[in-house]
């Protein structure tokens, strides 16, 4: 069965520092992968997606992620954190073979940005 | 593009009453819509998958008679919580999937409080 692991339920970085949020998946066939951001009491906003095209994916708000098949990872990075990046981040995968289009979500990582 | 709305954003109802939540894709037709429930500081729990014109597919442990889902058109799905109880209080989020894609676009969520 597929699964998603987000290592680190809480991550704190200083403003201007590198943001690294980790996501590893477990799947026999590479799935499609997504990163979403959620601000308090709001829905989820799509940051970026990997759908088997380029392995380095650029998203909104300066975020990017690299799909590494050998490491079964899709870590999210941003070179310089802003205060406005403080939020909950979710990694999600969807198998490309099941036909259900359902997501499997990670448990989320809360990013705190320190002034 | 790819905007999903939910109505209402907040609702308070008395125990034993029913409440309906609407999910609309505003600028695209959604072949599939999903309903999630999110507990405080937790990830999203998929409740059901809704395909236009057919019965919803519920996840294991979700009572289909309690959480009625209707997907009457390609832009509208509704979730009705019947005979609500305080334990049904939660944040309900819908998402919609444009045809030919794997990504989901999320609504802003509905905060349900049952008193």
mmCIF file with all atom_site columns, N, CA and C in Angstrom, chain A residues 32 34 36 38 41-46 49 51 90 94-96 100-103 105-108 110, chain B residues 10 32 34 36 38 41-44 46 49 59 91 93 97 101-109 111:
data_model
loop_
_atom_site.group_PDB
_atom_site.id
_atom_site.type_symbol
_atom_site.label_atom_id
_atom_site.label_alt_id
_atom_site.label_comp_id
_atom_site.label_asym_id
_atom_site.label_entity_id
_atom_site.label_seq_id
_atom_site.pdbx_PDB_ins_code
_atom_site.Cartn_x
_atom_site.Cartn_y
_atom_site.Cartn_z
_atom_site.occupancy
_atom_site.B_iso_or_equiv
_atom_site.pdbx_formal_charge
_atom_site.auth_seq_id
_atom_site.auth_comp_id
_atom_site.auth_asym_id
_atom_site.auth_atom_id
_atom_site.pdbx_PDB_model_num
ATOM 1   N N  . UNK A 1 32  ? 2.127   10.374 -8.638  1.00 0.00 ? 32  UNK A N  1
ATOM 2   C CA . UNK A 1 32  ? 2.169   11.810 -8.789  1.00 0.00 ? 32  UNK A CA 1
ATOM 3   C C  . UNK A 1 32  ? 2.196   12.409 -7.380  1.00 0.00 ? 32  UNK A C  1
ATOM 4   N N  . UNK A 1 34  ? 2.269   16.022 -4.751  1.00 0.00 ? 34  UNK A N  1
ATOM 5   C CA . UNK A 1 34  ? 1.798   17.394 -4.630  1.00 0.00 ? 34  UNK A CA 1
ATOM 6   C C  . UNK A 1 34  ? 2.211   17.956 -3.269  1.00 0.00 ? 34  UNK A C  1
ATOM 7   N N  . UNK A 1 36  ? 0.874   21.090 -0.742  1.00 0.00 ? 36  UNK A N  1
ATOM 8   C CA . UNK A 1 36  ? -0.159  22.080 -0.482  1.00 0.00 ? 36  UNK A CA 1
ATOM 9   C C  . UNK A 1 36  ? 0.213   22.867 0.768   1.00 0.00 ? 36  UNK A C  1
ATOM 10  N N  . UNK A 1 38  ? -1.629  25.234 3.895   1.00 0.00 ? 38  UNK A N  1
ATOM 11  C CA . UNK A 1 38  ? -2.892  25.579 4.537   1.00 0.00 ? 38  UNK A CA 1
ATOM 12  C C  . UNK A 1 38  ? -2.656  26.628 5.604   1.00 0.00 ? 38  UNK A C  1
ATOM 13  N N  . UNK A 1 41  ? -7.677  27.994 9.432   1.00 0.00 ? 41  UNK A N  1
ATOM 14  C CA . UNK A 1 41  ? -9.102  28.072 9.097   1.00 0.00 ? 41  UNK A CA 1
ATOM 15  C C  . UNK A 1 41  ? -9.360  28.309 7.610   1.00 0.00 ? 41  UNK A C  1
ATOM 16  N N  . UNK A 1 42  ? -8.478  27.816 6.782   1.00 0.00 ? 42  UNK A N  1
ATOM 17  C CA . UNK A 1 42  ? -8.656  27.934 5.343   1.00 0.00 ? 42  UNK A CA 1
ATOM 18  C C  . UNK A 1 42  ? -8.476  26.578 4.688   1.00 0.00 ? 42  UNK A C  1
ATOM 19  N N  . UNK A 1 43  ? -8.826  26.513 3.425   1.00 0.00 ? 43  UNK A N  1
ATOM 20  C CA . UNK A 1 43  ? -8.607  25.289 2.664   1.00 0.00 ? 43  UNK A CA 1
ATOM 21  C C  . UNK A 1 43  ? -7.151  25.161 2.264   1.00 0.00 ? 43  UNK A C  1
ATOM 22  N N  . UNK A 1 44  ? -6.879  24.209 1.387   1.00 0.00 ? 44  UNK A N  1
ATOM 23  C CA . UNK A 1 44  ? -5.508  23.949 0.956   1.00 0.00 ? 44  UNK A CA 1
ATOM 24  C C  . UNK A 1 44  ? -5.254  24.612 -0.391  1.00 0.00 ? 44  UNK A C  1
ATOM 25  N N  . UNK A 1 45  ? -4.079  25.183 -0.522  1.00 0.00 ? 45  UNK A N  1
ATOM 26  C CA . UNK A 1 45  ? -3.677  25.814 -1.777  1.00 0.00 ? 45  UNK A CA 1
ATOM 27  C C  . UNK A 1 45  ? -2.541  25.015 -2.393  1.00 0.00 ? 45  UNK A C  1
ATOM 28  N N  . UNK A 1 46  ? -2.675  24.701 -3.671  1.00 0.00 ? 46  UNK A N  1
ATOM 29  C CA . UNK A 1 46  ? -1.653  23.925 -4.359  1.00 0.00 ? 46  UNK A CA 1
ATOM 30  C C  . UNK A 1 46  ? -0.401  24.767 -4.565  1.00 0.00 ? 46  UNK A C  1
ATOM 31  N N  . UNK A 1 49  ? 3.362   20.582 -8.160  1.00 0.00 ? 49  UNK A N  1
ATOM 32  C CA . UNK A 1 49  ? 3.019   19.190 -8.421  1.00 0.00 ? 49  UNK A CA 1
ATOM 33  C C  . UNK A 1 49  ? 4.085   18.536 -9.284  1.00 0.00 ? 49  UNK A C  1
ATOM 34  N N  . UNK A 1 51  ? 4.221   15.463 -11.985 1.00 0.00 ? 51  UNK A N  1
ATOM 35  C CA . UNK A 1 51  ? 3.394   14.517 -12.741 1.00 0.00 ? 51  UNK A CA 1
ATOM 36  C C  . UNK A 1 51  ? 4.222   13.891 -13.846 1.00 0.00 ? 51  UNK A C  1
ATOM 37  N N  . UNK A 1 90  ? 1.312   20.290 3.568   1.00 0.00 ? 90  UNK A N  1
ATOM 38  C CA . UNK A 1 90  ? 0.963   18.887 3.383   1.00 0.00 ? 90  UNK A CA 1
ATOM 39  C C  . UNK A 1 90  ? 1.536   18.366 2.074   1.00 0.00 ? 90  UNK A C  1
ATOM 40  N N  . UNK A 1 94  ? -0.805  10.586 -5.230  1.00 0.00 ? 94  UNK A N  1
ATOM 41  C CA . UNK A 1 94  ? -1.908  9.842  -5.803  1.00 0.00 ? 94  UNK A CA 1
ATOM 42  C C  . UNK A 1 94  ? -1.340  8.813  -6.752  1.00 0.00 ? 94  UNK A C  1
ATOM 43  N N  . UNK A 1 95  ? -1.749  7.565  -6.602  1.00 0.00 ? 95  UNK A N  1
ATOM 44  C CA . UNK A 1 95  ? -1.242  6.536  -7.503  1.00 0.00 ? 95  UNK A CA 1
ATOM 45  C C  . UNK A 1 95  ? -1.761  6.774  -8.912  1.00 0.00 ? 95  UNK A C  1
ATOM 46  N N  . UNK A 1 96  ? -0.958  6.451  -9.863  1.00 0.00 ? 96  UNK A N  1
ATOM 47  C CA . UNK A 1 96  ? -1.351  6.678  -11.253 1.00 0.00 ? 96  UNK A CA 1
ATOM 48  C C  . UNK A 1 96  ? -2.026  5.466  -11.866 1.00 0.00 ? 96  UNK A C  1
ATOM 49  N N  . UNK A 1 100 ? -8.653  5.953  -9.158  1.00 0.00 ? 100 UNK A N  1
ATOM 50  C CA . UNK A 1 100 ? -9.570  6.590  -8.204  1.00 0.00 ? 100 UNK A CA 1
ATOM 51  C C  . UNK A 1 100 ? -9.256  8.064  -8.009  1.00 0.00 ? 100 UNK A C  1
ATOM 52  N N  . UNK A 1 101 ? -8.036  8.468  -8.328  1.00 0.00 ? 101 UNK A N  1
ATOM 53  C CA . UNK A 1 101 ? -7.585  9.850  -8.155  1.00 0.00 ? 101 UNK A CA 1
ATOM 54  C C  . UNK A 1 101 ? -7.572  10.297 -6.695  1.00 0.00 ? 101 UNK A C  1
ATOM 55  N N  . UNK A 1 102 ? -7.661  9.360  -5.766  1.00 0.00 ? 102 UNK A N  1
ATOM 56  C CA . UNK A 1 102 ? -7.651  9.736  -4.354  1.00 0.00 ? 102 UNK A CA 1
ATOM 57  C C  . UNK A 1 102 ? -6.252  10.109 -3.916  1.00 0.00 ? 102 UNK A C  1
ATOM 58  N N  . UNK A 1 103 ? -6.196  11.049 -2.985  1.00 0.00 ? 103 UNK A N  1
ATOM 59  C CA . UNK A 1 103 ? -4.931  11.449 -2.418  1.00 0.00 ? 103 UNK A CA 1
ATOM 60  C C  . UNK A 1 103 ? -4.643  10.635 -1.158  1.00 0.00 ? 103 UNK A C  1
ATOM 61  N N  . UNK A 1 105 ? -2.525  11.663 2.048   1.00 0.00 ? 105 UNK A N  1
ATOM 62  C CA . UNK A 1 105 ? -1.869  12.830 2.628   1.00 0.00 ? 105 UNK A CA 1
ATOM 63  C C  . UNK A 1 105 ? -0.845  12.427 3.674   1.00 0.00 ? 105 UNK A C  1
ATOM 64  N N  . UNK A 1 106 ? 0.207   13.217 3.748   1.00 0.00 ? 106 UNK A N  1
ATOM 65  C CA . UNK A 1 106 ? 1.089   13.124 4.889   1.00 0.00 ? 106 UNK A CA 1
ATOM 66  C C  . UNK A 1 106 ? 0.427   13.778 6.090   1.00 0.00 ? 106 UNK A C  1
ATOM 67  N N  . UNK A 1 107 ? 1.083   13.662 7.225   1.00 0.00 ? 107 UNK A N  1
ATOM 68  C CA . UNK A 1 107 ? 0.503   14.180 8.465   1.00 0.00 ? 107 UNK A CA 1
ATOM 69  C C  . UNK A 1 107 ? 0.693   15.684 8.630   1.00 0.00 ? 107 UNK A C  1
ATOM 70  N N  . UNK A 1 108 ? 1.448   16.290 7.723   1.00 0.00 ? 108 UNK A N  1
ATOM 71  C CA . UNK A 1 108 ? 1.601   17.729 7.763   1.00 0.00 ? 108 UNK A CA 1
ATOM 72  C C  . UNK A 1 108 ? 2.825   18.188 8.544   1.00 0.00 ? 108 UNK A C  1
ATOM 73  N N  . UNK A 1 110 ? 4.142   21.809 10.337  1.00 0.00 ? 110 UNK A N  1
ATOM 74  C CA . UNK A 1 110 ? 3.855   23.206 10.664  1.00 0.00 ? 110 UNK A CA 1
ATOM 75  C C  . UNK A 1 110 ? 5.147   23.998 10.613  1.00 0.00 ? 110 UNK A C  1
ATOM 76  N N  . UNK B 2 10  ? -19.154 28.983 7.893   1.00 0.00 ? 10  UNK B N  1
ATOM 77  C CA . UNK B 2 10  ? -19.358 28.569 9.280   1.00 0.00 ? 10  UNK B CA 1
ATOM 78  C C  . UNK B 2 10  ? -20.834 28.296 9.504   1.00 0.00 ? 10  UNK B C  1
ATOM 79  N N  . UNK B 2 32  ? -14.813 14.799 -10.698 1.00 0.00 ? 32  UNK B N  1
ATOM 80  C CA . UNK B 2 32  ? -14.803 14.179 -9.379  1.00 0.00 ? 32  UNK B CA 1
ATOM 81  C C  . UNK B 2 32  ? -14.661 15.244 -8.313  1.00 0.00 ? 32  UNK B C  1
ATOM 82  N N  . UNK B 2 34  ? -14.312 15.551 -3.917  1.00 0.00 ? 34  UNK B N  1
ATOM 83  C CA . UNK B 2 34  ? -13.964 14.796 -2.719  1.00 0.00 ? 34  UNK B CA 1
ATOM 84  C C  . UNK B 2 34  ? -14.399 15.576 -1.489  1.00 0.00 ? 34  UNK B C  1
ATOM 85  N N  . UNK B 2 36  ? -13.636 15.898 2.632   1.00 0.00 ? 36  UNK B N  1
ATOM 86  C CA . UNK B 2 36  ? -12.689 15.585 3.691   1.00 0.00 ? 36  UNK B CA 1
ATOM 87  C C  . UNK B 2 36  ? -13.185 16.160 5.013   1.00 0.00 ? 36  UNK B C  1
ATOM 88  N N  . UNK B 2 38  ? -11.396 17.414 8.705   1.00 0.00 ? 38  UNK B N  1
ATOM 89  C CA . UNK B 2 38  ? -10.117 17.700 9.327   1.00 0.00 ? 38  UNK B CA 1
ATOM 90  C C  . UNK B 2 38  ? -10.324 18.028 10.798  1.00 0.00 ? 38  UNK B C  1
ATOM 91  N N  . UNK B 2 41  ? -5.468  20.448 14.241  1.00 0.00 ? 41  UNK B N  1
ATOM 92  C CA . UNK B 2 41  ? -4.034  20.133 14.150  1.00 0.00 ? 41  UNK B CA 1
ATOM 93  C C  . UNK B 2 41  ? -3.774  18.746 13.559  1.00 0.00 ? 41  UNK B C  1
ATOM 94  N N  . UNK B 2 42  ? -4.671  18.291 12.725  1.00 0.00 ? 42  UNK B N  1
ATOM 95  C CA . UNK B 2 42  ? -4.506  16.993 12.090  1.00 0.00 ? 42  UNK B CA 1
ATOM 96  C C  . UNK B 2 42  ? -4.562  17.112 10.573  1.00 0.00 ? 42  UNK B C  1
ATOM 97  N N  . UNK B 2 43  ? -4.227  16.015 9.941   1.00 0.00 ? 43  UNK B N  1
ATOM 98  C CA . UNK B 2 43  ? -4.289  15.992 8.483   1.00 0.00 ? 43  UNK B CA 1
ATOM 99  C C  . UNK B 2 43  ? -5.737  15.792 8.022   1.00 0.00 ? 43  UNK B C  1
ATOM 100 N N  . UNK B 2 44  ? -5.920  15.758 6.733   1.00 0.00 ? 44  UNK B N  1
ATOM 101 C CA . UNK B 2 44  ? -7.264  15.589 6.186   1.00 0.00 ? 44  UNK B CA 1
ATOM 102 C C  . UNK B 2 44  ? -7.624  14.114 6.114   1.00 0.00 ? 44  UNK B C  1
ATOM 103 N N  . UNK B 2 46  ? -10.133 11.606 4.249   1.00 0.00 ? 46  UNK B N  1
ATOM 104 C CA . UNK B 2 46  ? -11.072 11.484 3.148   1.00 0.00 ? 46  UNK B CA 1
ATOM 105 C C  . UNK B 2 46  ? -12.335 10.780 3.621   1.00 0.00 ? 46  UNK B C  1
ATOM 106 N N  . UNK B 2 49  ? -15.717 9.974  -2.114  1.00 0.00 ? 49  UNK B N  1
ATOM 107 C CA . UNK B 2 49  ? -15.434 10.431 -3.468  1.00 0.00 ? 49  UNK B CA 1
ATOM 108 C C  . UNK B 2 49  ? -16.760 10.521 -4.206  1.00 0.00 ? 49  UNK B C  1
ATOM 109 N N  . UNK B 2 59  ? -15.488 6.110  2.231   1.00 0.00 ? 59  UNK B N  1
ATOM 110 C CA . UNK B 2 59  ? -14.348 5.429  2.832   1.00 0.00 ? 59  UNK B CA 1
ATOM 111 C C  . UNK B 2 59  ? -14.826 4.561  3.993   1.00 0.00 ? 59  UNK B C  1
ATOM 112 N N  . UNK B 2 91  ? -14.114 20.547 10.863  1.00 0.00 ? 91  UNK B N  1
ATOM 113 C CA . UNK B 2 91  ? -13.851 21.375 9.686   1.00 0.00 ? 91  UNK B CA 1
ATOM 114 C C  . UNK B 2 91  ? -13.997 20.468 8.476   1.00 0.00 ? 91  UNK B C  1
ATOM 115 N N  . UNK B 2 93  ? -13.893 20.003 4.410   1.00 0.00 ? 93  UNK B N  1
ATOM 116 C CA . UNK B 2 93  ? -13.290 20.607 3.224   1.00 0.00 ? 93  UNK B CA 1
ATOM 117 C C  . UNK B 2 93  ? -13.629 19.762 1.999   1.00 0.00 ? 93  UNK B C  1
ATOM 118 N N  . UNK B 2 97  ? -11.694 17.919 -8.861  1.00 0.00 ? 97  UNK B N  1
ATOM 119 C CA . UNK B 2 97  ? -10.657 17.516 -9.814  1.00 0.00 ? 97  UNK B CA 1
ATOM 120 C C  . UNK B 2 97  ? -11.123 17.815 -11.234 1.00 0.00 ? 97  UNK B C  1
ATOM 121 N N  . UNK B 2 101 ? -6.938  15.556 -15.339 1.00 0.00 ? 101 UNK B N  1
ATOM 122 C CA . UNK B 2 101 ? -5.839  15.927 -14.444 1.00 0.00 ? 101 UNK B CA 1
ATOM 123 C C  . UNK B 2 101 ? -5.863  15.046 -13.207 1.00 0.00 ? 101 UNK B C  1
ATOM 124 N N  . UNK B 2 102 ? -4.784  15.129 -12.440 1.00 0.00 ? 102 UNK B N  1
ATOM 125 C CA . UNK B 2 102 ? -4.717  14.407 -11.180 1.00 0.00 ? 102 UNK B CA 1
ATOM 126 C C  . UNK B 2 102 ? -4.810  15.339 -9.970  1.00 0.00 ? 102 UNK B C  1
ATOM 127 N N  . UNK B 2 103 ? -4.638  16.630 -10.191 1.00 0.00 ? 103 UNK B N  1
ATOM 128 C CA . UNK B 2 103 ? -4.624  17.509 -9.029  1.00 0.00 ? 103 UNK B CA 1
ATOM 129 C C  . UNK B 2 103 ? -6.021  17.863 -8.568  1.00 0.00 ? 103 UNK B C  1
ATOM 130 N N  . UNK B 2 104 ? -6.099  18.140 -7.281  1.00 0.00 ? 104 UNK B N  1
ATOM 131 C CA . UNK B 2 104 ? -7.347  18.556 -6.664  1.00 0.00 ? 104 UNK B CA 1
ATOM 132 C C  . UNK B 2 104 ? -7.218  20.011 -6.228  1.00 0.00 ? 104 UNK B C  1
ATOM 133 N N  . UNK B 2 105 ? -8.308  20.734 -6.391  1.00 0.00 ? 105 UNK B N  1
ATOM 134 C CA . UNK B 2 105 ? -8.382  22.117 -5.937  1.00 0.00 ? 105 UNK B CA 1
ATOM 135 C C  . UNK B 2 105 ? -9.392  22.174 -4.799  1.00 0.00 ? 105 UNK B C  1
ATOM 136 N N  . UNK B 2 106 ? -8.959  22.802 -3.717  1.00 0.00 ? 106 UNK B N  1
ATOM 137 C CA . UNK B 2 106 ? -9.717  22.733 -2.481  1.00 0.00 ? 106 UNK B CA 1
ATOM 138 C C  . UNK B 2 106 ? -10.561 23.977 -2.233  1.00 0.00 ? 106 UNK B C  1
ATOM 139 N N  . UNK B 2 107 ? -11.702 23.742 -1.610  1.00 0.00 ? 107 UNK B N  1
ATOM 140 C CA . UNK B 2 107 ? -12.517 24.835 -1.139  1.00 0.00 ? 107 UNK B CA 1
ATOM 141 C C  . UNK B 2 107 ? -11.943 25.397 0.145   1.00 0.00 ? 107 UNK B C  1
ATOM 142 N N  . UNK B 2 108 ? -12.503 26.515 0.621   1.00 0.00 ? 108 UNK B N  1
ATOM 143 C CA . UNK B 2 108 ? -11.982 27.163 1.824   1.00 0.00 ? 108 UNK B CA 1
ATOM 144 C C  . UNK B 2 108 ? -12.407 26.491 3.121   1.00 0.00 ? 108 UNK B C  1
ATOM 145 N N  . UNK B 2 109 ? -13.279 25.506 3.028   1.00 0.00 ? 109 UNK B N  1
ATOM 146 C CA . UNK B 2 109 ? -13.681 24.784 4.232   1.00 0.00 ? 109 UNK B CA 1
ATOM 147 C C  . UNK B 2 109 ? -14.928 25.342 4.889   1.00 0.00 ? 109 UNK B C  1
ATOM 148 N N  . UNK B 2 111 ? -16.676 25.309 8.774   1.00 0.00 ? 111 UNK B N  1
ATOM 149 C CA . UNK B 2 111 ? -16.566 24.967 10.197  1.00 0.00 ? 111 UNK B CA 1
ATOM 150 C C  . UNK B 2 111 ? -17.960 24.671 10.725  1.00 0.00 ? 111 UNK B C  1
#
